[in-house]
XYZ file of C-alpha atoms in Angstrom:
410
model
C 79.709 229.218 131.638
C 76.002 230.192 132.094
C 73.450 229.283 129.441
C 72.885 232.953 128.645
C 76.576 233.656 128.123
C 76.902 230.499 126.034
C 73.956 231.547 123.857
C 75.423 235.033 123.384
C 78.802 233.597 122.397
C 77.228 231.095 119.978
C 75.138 233.832 118.344
C 78.221 236.012 117.904
C 80.245 233.180 116.406
C 77.504 232.077 114.013
C 77.079 235.526 112.457
C 79.124 236.367 109.417
C 81.907 238.872 109.956
C 80.609 242.332 108.985
C 83.713 243.898 107.452
C 81.837 247.052 106.443
C 80.900 247.817 110.050
C 84.377 246.876 111.278
C 85.932 249.213 108.725
C 83.662 252.127 109.698
C 84.160 251.663 113.459
C 87.903 251.340 112.813
C 87.866 254.651 110.902
C 85.905 256.274 113.738
C 88.479 254.927 116.188
C 91.201 256.458 114.003
C 89.450 259.848 113.999
C 88.778 259.752 117.749
C 92.339 258.830 118.679
C 93.888 261.253 116.184
C 92.059 263.984 118.099
C 93.448 262.627 121.368
C 96.873 262.575 119.725
C 96.741 266.347 119.435
C 97.452 266.664 123.141
C 100.863 264.920 123.429
C 101.665 266.240 119.930
C 101.302 269.770 121.295
C 103.657 269.201 124.238
C 106.806 270.624 122.586
C 104.806 273.642 121.375
C 103.136 274.272 124.745
C 106.474 273.874 126.519
C 107.885 276.736 124.455
C 104.838 279.022 124.142
C 103.590 278.746 127.745
C 106.832 277.754 129.478
C 105.340 274.584 130.943
C 107.476 272.148 132.919
C 107.667 268.418 132.253
C 105.537 267.901 135.367
C 102.818 270.227 134.038
C 102.856 268.387 130.723
C 102.464 265.150 132.665
C 99.463 266.654 134.480
C 97.821 267.492 131.143
C 98.270 263.880 130.018
C 96.966 262.777 133.432
C 93.818 264.907 133.055
C 93.095 263.377 129.653
C 93.845 259.769 130.438
C 92.600 259.561 134.013
C 89.081 260.727 133.155
C 88.976 258.150 130.400
C 90.411 255.506 132.721
C 87.935 256.052 135.529
C 84.852 256.318 133.358
C 85.490 253.621 130.735
C 84.941 250.628 133.053
C 81.935 252.386 134.619
C 80.371 253.089 131.239
C 81.202 249.536 130.157
C 79.359 248.098 133.181
C 76.337 250.320 132.577
C 76.120 249.473 128.884
C 76.583 245.744 129.551
C 73.248 245.979 131.380
C 71.678 248.434 128.933
C 73.540 249.031 125.650
C 73.286 252.624 124.388
C 73.954 252.809 120.640
C 73.517 256.577 120.388
C 76.053 257.200 123.161
C 78.699 256.876 120.423
C 77.866 260.091 118.497
C 77.087 261.900 121.764
C 80.561 261.034 123.085
C 82.271 262.414 119.990
C 80.266 265.629 120.406
C 81.919 266.095 123.819
C 85.262 265.533 122.101
C 84.425 268.187 119.476
C 83.781 270.744 122.227
C 87.023 269.791 123.973
C 89.227 270.162 120.910
C 87.774 273.600 120.150
C 88.484 274.629 123.739
C 92.050 273.311 123.427
C 92.696 275.481 120.370
C 91.458 278.618 122.145
C 92.752 277.958 125.690
C 94.648 281.015 127.025
C 96.292 279.324 130.030
C 97.328 275.999 131.551
C 94.092 275.638 133.544
C 91.930 276.004 130.413
C 93.995 273.383 128.626
C 93.330 270.941 131.472
C 89.585 271.690 131.340
C 89.496 271.154 127.574
C 91.273 267.814 127.729
C 88.773 266.682 130.371
C 86.043 266.996 127.728
C 88.167 265.022 125.256
C 88.756 262.366 127.910
C 85.013 262.146 128.583
C 84.327 261.626 124.872
C 86.954 258.891 124.763
C 85.495 257.179 127.846
C 82.113 256.949 126.132
C 83.463 255.885 122.741
C 85.852 253.049 123.598
C 83.656 250.501 125.490
C 80.777 250.888 123.026
C 83.143 250.862 120.045
C 84.621 247.592 121.286
C 81.111 246.170 121.645
C 80.341 247.113 118.030
C 83.509 245.243 116.960
C 82.365 242.234 119.006
C 78.892 242.270 117.430
C 80.385 242.531 113.928
C 83.116 239.915 114.498
C 81.317 236.666 113.776
C 83.813 233.898 114.542
C 86.909 236.058 113.916
C 87.183 237.765 117.297
C 90.919 238.454 117.173
C 90.804 239.878 113.649
C 87.765 242.043 114.427
C 89.359 243.504 117.540
C 92.566 244.121 115.577
C 90.707 246.039 112.857
C 89.028 248.143 115.531
C 92.173 248.730 117.578
C 94.446 249.393 114.589
C 92.230 252.357 113.808
C 92.960 253.831 117.227
C 96.671 253.127 117.069
C 96.842 254.610 113.555
C 95.194 257.733 114.922
C 97.782 257.919 117.692
C 100.530 257.406 115.119
C 99.361 260.540 113.324
C 100.503 262.711 116.238
C 103.989 263.390 114.815
C 102.527 264.293 111.413
C 99.982 266.546 113.099
C 102.828 268.283 114.894
C 105.058 268.673 111.848
C 102.409 269.658 109.282
C 99.807 271.562 111.329
C 100.845 272.467 114.861
C 104.417 273.641 114.182
C 103.352 276.069 111.402
C 100.059 277.180 113.022
C 100.750 276.728 116.722
C 98.046 276.030 119.296
C 95.224 277.441 117.144
C 95.957 274.706 114.594
C 94.081 272.288 116.849
C 90.860 273.981 115.708
C 91.143 272.123 112.384
C 90.229 268.952 114.240
C 86.715 270.145 114.973
C 86.033 269.092 111.366
C 87.550 265.661 112.100
C 85.260 265.302 115.115
C 82.221 266.320 113.036
C 82.980 263.608 110.452
C 83.295 261.043 113.263
C 79.917 262.092 114.691
C 78.298 261.547 111.287
C 79.826 258.087 110.832
C 78.858 257.075 114.360
C 75.246 257.994 113.696
C 75.265 255.363 110.930
C 76.905 252.859 113.308
C 74.347 253.658 116.016
C 71.403 252.748 113.770
C 73.101 249.437 112.771
C 73.943 248.757 116.422
C 70.338 249.370 117.540
C 68.961 247.099 114.793
C 71.434 244.324 115.693
C 70.419 244.534 119.355
C 66.747 244.185 118.388
C 67.566 241.061 116.359
C 69.610 239.563 119.203
C 66.904 240.291 121.764
C 64.336 238.552 119.584
C 66.523 235.417 119.316
C 67.935 235.234 122.818
C 65.889 233.658 125.598
C 65.546 235.354 128.954
C 67.891 233.962 131.613
C 66.324 231.709 134.190
C 67.022 231.824 137.901
C 69.776 229.252 137.568
C 71.504 231.427 134.956
C 71.339 234.437 137.265
C 72.910 232.478 140.087
C 75.687 231.217 137.827
C 76.472 234.726 136.593
C 77.062 236.089 140.098
C 80.286 234.301 140.866
C 83.732 234.683 139.344
C 86.266 232.078 140.446
C 89.507 232.970 142.195
C 91.478 231.631 139.217
C 89.705 234.034 136.880
C 90.210 236.964 139.288
C 93.919 236.178 139.510
C 94.210 235.969 135.721
C 92.305 239.217 135.243
C 94.489 241.108 137.740
C 97.624 239.695 136.096
C 96.571 240.643 132.551
C 95.778 244.175 133.785
C 99.237 244.402 135.385
C 100.854 243.396 132.091
C 98.813 246.063 130.329
C 100.047 248.588 132.898
C 103.683 247.722 132.215
C 103.200 248.087 128.462
C 101.235 251.316 128.903
C 103.925 252.938 131.034
C 106.542 252.244 128.390
C 104.378 253.513 125.537
C 103.413 256.582 127.566
C 107.079 257.378 128.163
C 107.863 257.078 124.470
C 104.803 258.969 123.248
C 105.086 261.907 125.626
C 108.841 262.272 126.190
C 110.914 260.523 123.539
C 110.755 263.631 121.335
C 112.528 265.578 124.096
C 115.130 262.810 124.373
C 115.994 263.003 120.658
C 116.168 266.803 120.809
C 118.601 266.650 123.750
C 120.668 263.602 122.723
C 120.742 263.854 118.931
C 120.271 267.659 118.642
C 117.141 267.044 116.543
C 114.613 269.724 115.640
C 110.976 269.211 116.661
C 110.146 268.031 113.129
C 113.028 265.541 113.080
C 112.038 264.132 116.471
C 108.496 263.570 115.214
C 109.758 261.358 112.369
C 111.256 258.929 114.894
C 108.127 258.950 117.036
C 105.973 258.485 113.932
C 108.029 255.404 113.026
C 107.423 253.867 116.453
C 103.676 254.557 116.384
C 103.060 253.437 112.793
C 104.940 250.210 113.442
C 102.766 249.776 116.537
C 99.613 250.183 114.470
C 100.829 247.505 112.041
C 101.678 245.211 114.944
C 98.191 245.716 116.371
C 96.633 244.627 113.081
C 98.708 241.457 112.714
C 98.509 240.465 116.384
C 94.807 239.556 116.306
C 94.937 237.091 113.384
C 98.115 235.541 114.833
C 96.332 235.050 118.156
C 93.360 233.452 116.374
C 95.796 230.915 114.937
C 98.471 230.391 117.621
C 96.740 231.424 120.840
C 96.386 234.648 122.772
C 98.677 233.784 125.701
C 101.583 232.964 123.377
C 101.263 236.219 121.429
C 101.071 238.296 124.640
C 104.176 236.587 126.014
C 106.269 236.843 122.842
C 105.331 240.478 122.189
C 106.760 241.648 125.505
C 109.728 239.299 125.879
C 111.071 239.751 122.349
C 110.697 243.542 122.554
C 112.445 243.849 125.955
C 116.074 243.630 124.686
C 115.233 246.180 121.978
C 113.701 248.705 124.375
C 116.733 248.412 126.658
C 119.122 249.107 123.746
C 117.301 252.119 122.243
C 118.841 254.818 124.515
C 122.391 253.550 123.883
C 122.561 253.494 120.084
C 123.136 256.175 117.402
C 120.178 257.698 115.510
C 120.018 255.255 112.584
C 120.115 252.198 114.851
C 117.517 253.804 117.129
C 115.257 254.288 114.105
C 115.459 250.570 113.256
C 114.940 249.505 116.875
C 111.931 251.793 117.209
C 110.427 250.215 114.102
C 110.882 246.687 115.467
C 109.853 247.559 119.011
C 106.634 249.280 117.985
C 105.557 246.350 115.817
C 106.422 243.599 118.303
C 105.260 245.265 121.519
C 101.912 246.430 120.138
C 101.098 243.089 118.506
C 99.485 242.097 121.816
C 97.332 245.229 122.184
C 94.070 243.889 120.747
C 94.905 240.377 121.971
C 94.831 241.406 125.638
C 91.352 242.897 125.138
C 89.993 239.656 123.650
C 91.757 237.569 126.326
C 90.059 239.587 129.089
C 86.672 239.399 127.357
C 86.975 235.613 127.196
C 87.996 235.449 130.857
C 84.657 237.026 131.794
C 82.193 236.219 128.979
C 79.081 238.374 128.749
C 80.904 241.457 130.090
C 82.155 242.836 126.781
C 81.929 246.539 127.660
C 83.282 246.088 131.185
C 86.327 244.149 130.015
C 86.972 246.594 127.174
C 86.704 249.448 129.658
C 89.101 247.772 132.069
C 91.733 246.751 129.529
C 91.697 249.824 127.288
C 90.487 252.327 129.899
C 92.890 251.300 132.611
C 95.652 251.195 130.027
C 95.041 254.897 129.463
C 94.790 255.450 133.207
C 98.093 253.803 133.938
C 99.549 255.740 131.040
C 98.290 258.854 132.808
C 100.003 257.940 136.069
C 103.065 256.919 134.092
C 103.114 260.328 132.397
C 103.349 262.091 135.748
C 105.937 259.689 137.186
C 108.078 259.787 134.035
C 107.717 263.573 133.774
C 108.782 263.932 137.421
C 111.759 261.632 136.842
C 112.736 263.641 133.757
C 112.713 266.847 135.827
C 114.759 265.179 138.585
C 117.292 262.898 136.887
C 117.197 264.093 133.288
C 115.445 262.827 130.191
C 118.280 260.472 129.173
C 118.338 258.539 132.449
C 114.546 258.409 132.430
C 114.465 256.815 128.969
C 117.023 254.230 130.108
C 114.862 253.230 133.091
C 111.637 252.931 131.092
C 113.356 250.555 128.662
C 113.282 247.802 131.308
C 109.481 247.785 131.709
C 108.714 245.140 129.020
C 110.765 242.606 131.029
C 107.706 242.322 133.266
C 106.205 240.316 130.404
C 107.784 237.235 132.020
C 104.706 237.206 134.262
C 102.656 236.103 131.246
C 103.851 232.568 132.031
C 101.501 232.617 135.042
C 98.415 233.171 132.869
C 96.212 230.164 132.027
C 96.318 228.911 128.444
C 93.498 229.715 126.041
C 92.120 226.196 126.495
C 92.263 226.560 130.284
C 90.334 229.854 130.079
C 87.528 228.033 128.255
C 87.578 225.296 130.895
C 87.403 227.852 133.715
C 84.208 229.271 132.207
C 82.597 225.928 131.400
């Protein structure tokens, strides 16, 4: 590891954990992702009101997630070189404009344009939000990332409630209520931005400038680290495809298979997402204690038999399996972010952009593929196929241990 990266890591570990900042950034993450959750939450309504196909719904999800996917790593790389604290409230302002456009969109093309704005806001928020969590973490990196990420997953879990309580009664125009949510997030992020800027000033005063030797050491990333990074991204892809299939299409499966109403289907989806948010919270502290590689491996392997069974069981059993699957599978969500950040120390925004951003991007591609499959072979067969994705978690065995990661960067 270079002297500069070592100094940065030591400074981060020696600071006390700032729970106030972690709580606020977690709440902002909740508000941001609850706005994003409007889009898949509206799918059953848009399918009826506009007569959209599953493929068109997949394209809407693609427009949202792909913009976020492409831009998050780019923004992360830029802000690793020059952090931009006030990009956070600016990003949520883009989101505010997008959600207002979504509420008023008269046609499919306008919906796509609106979600592009929401995706842009998300691309700006997530890398810098993850950096704020890193700066506020002190020595509790896994816990800090869990607090930050559980906010986002809790926001996503609100999608079924949004559908049942707001969008079903009010329809598409109900999305306009979330302009107020975006405005609150902008206000909170202004407070975070001032803290962020002050913390950067303090760090810059304490941290020495890198010498030429440091710069040379920072240029190269070993083949072992590249292999590990590619593998962890592949595992994130597999998890993202499964979650994308459940989030965007499981409601249709319950309506077709169990003859559920839209409101009833949202209860099942809500169970899955809330359990996932809880799993996200507990995964970080468990990784701090038992190791990140172990938690990543167990989360996917233990959940695999459950995901395979879900399409074959009656409603009550499916409810229980969804509860367990959400908790277990998502327990590795924040852990994979921290694992990647420790693979390439000093690139906090870039790694957050890659792990979270590309997760959304692969979810976007997964939405189109799964939507196409649903149109071709039916929603039931599609849900059966997606249930096998967590089995790819066996590849976690090829990742280096936490201790080995530290050795690779020493």
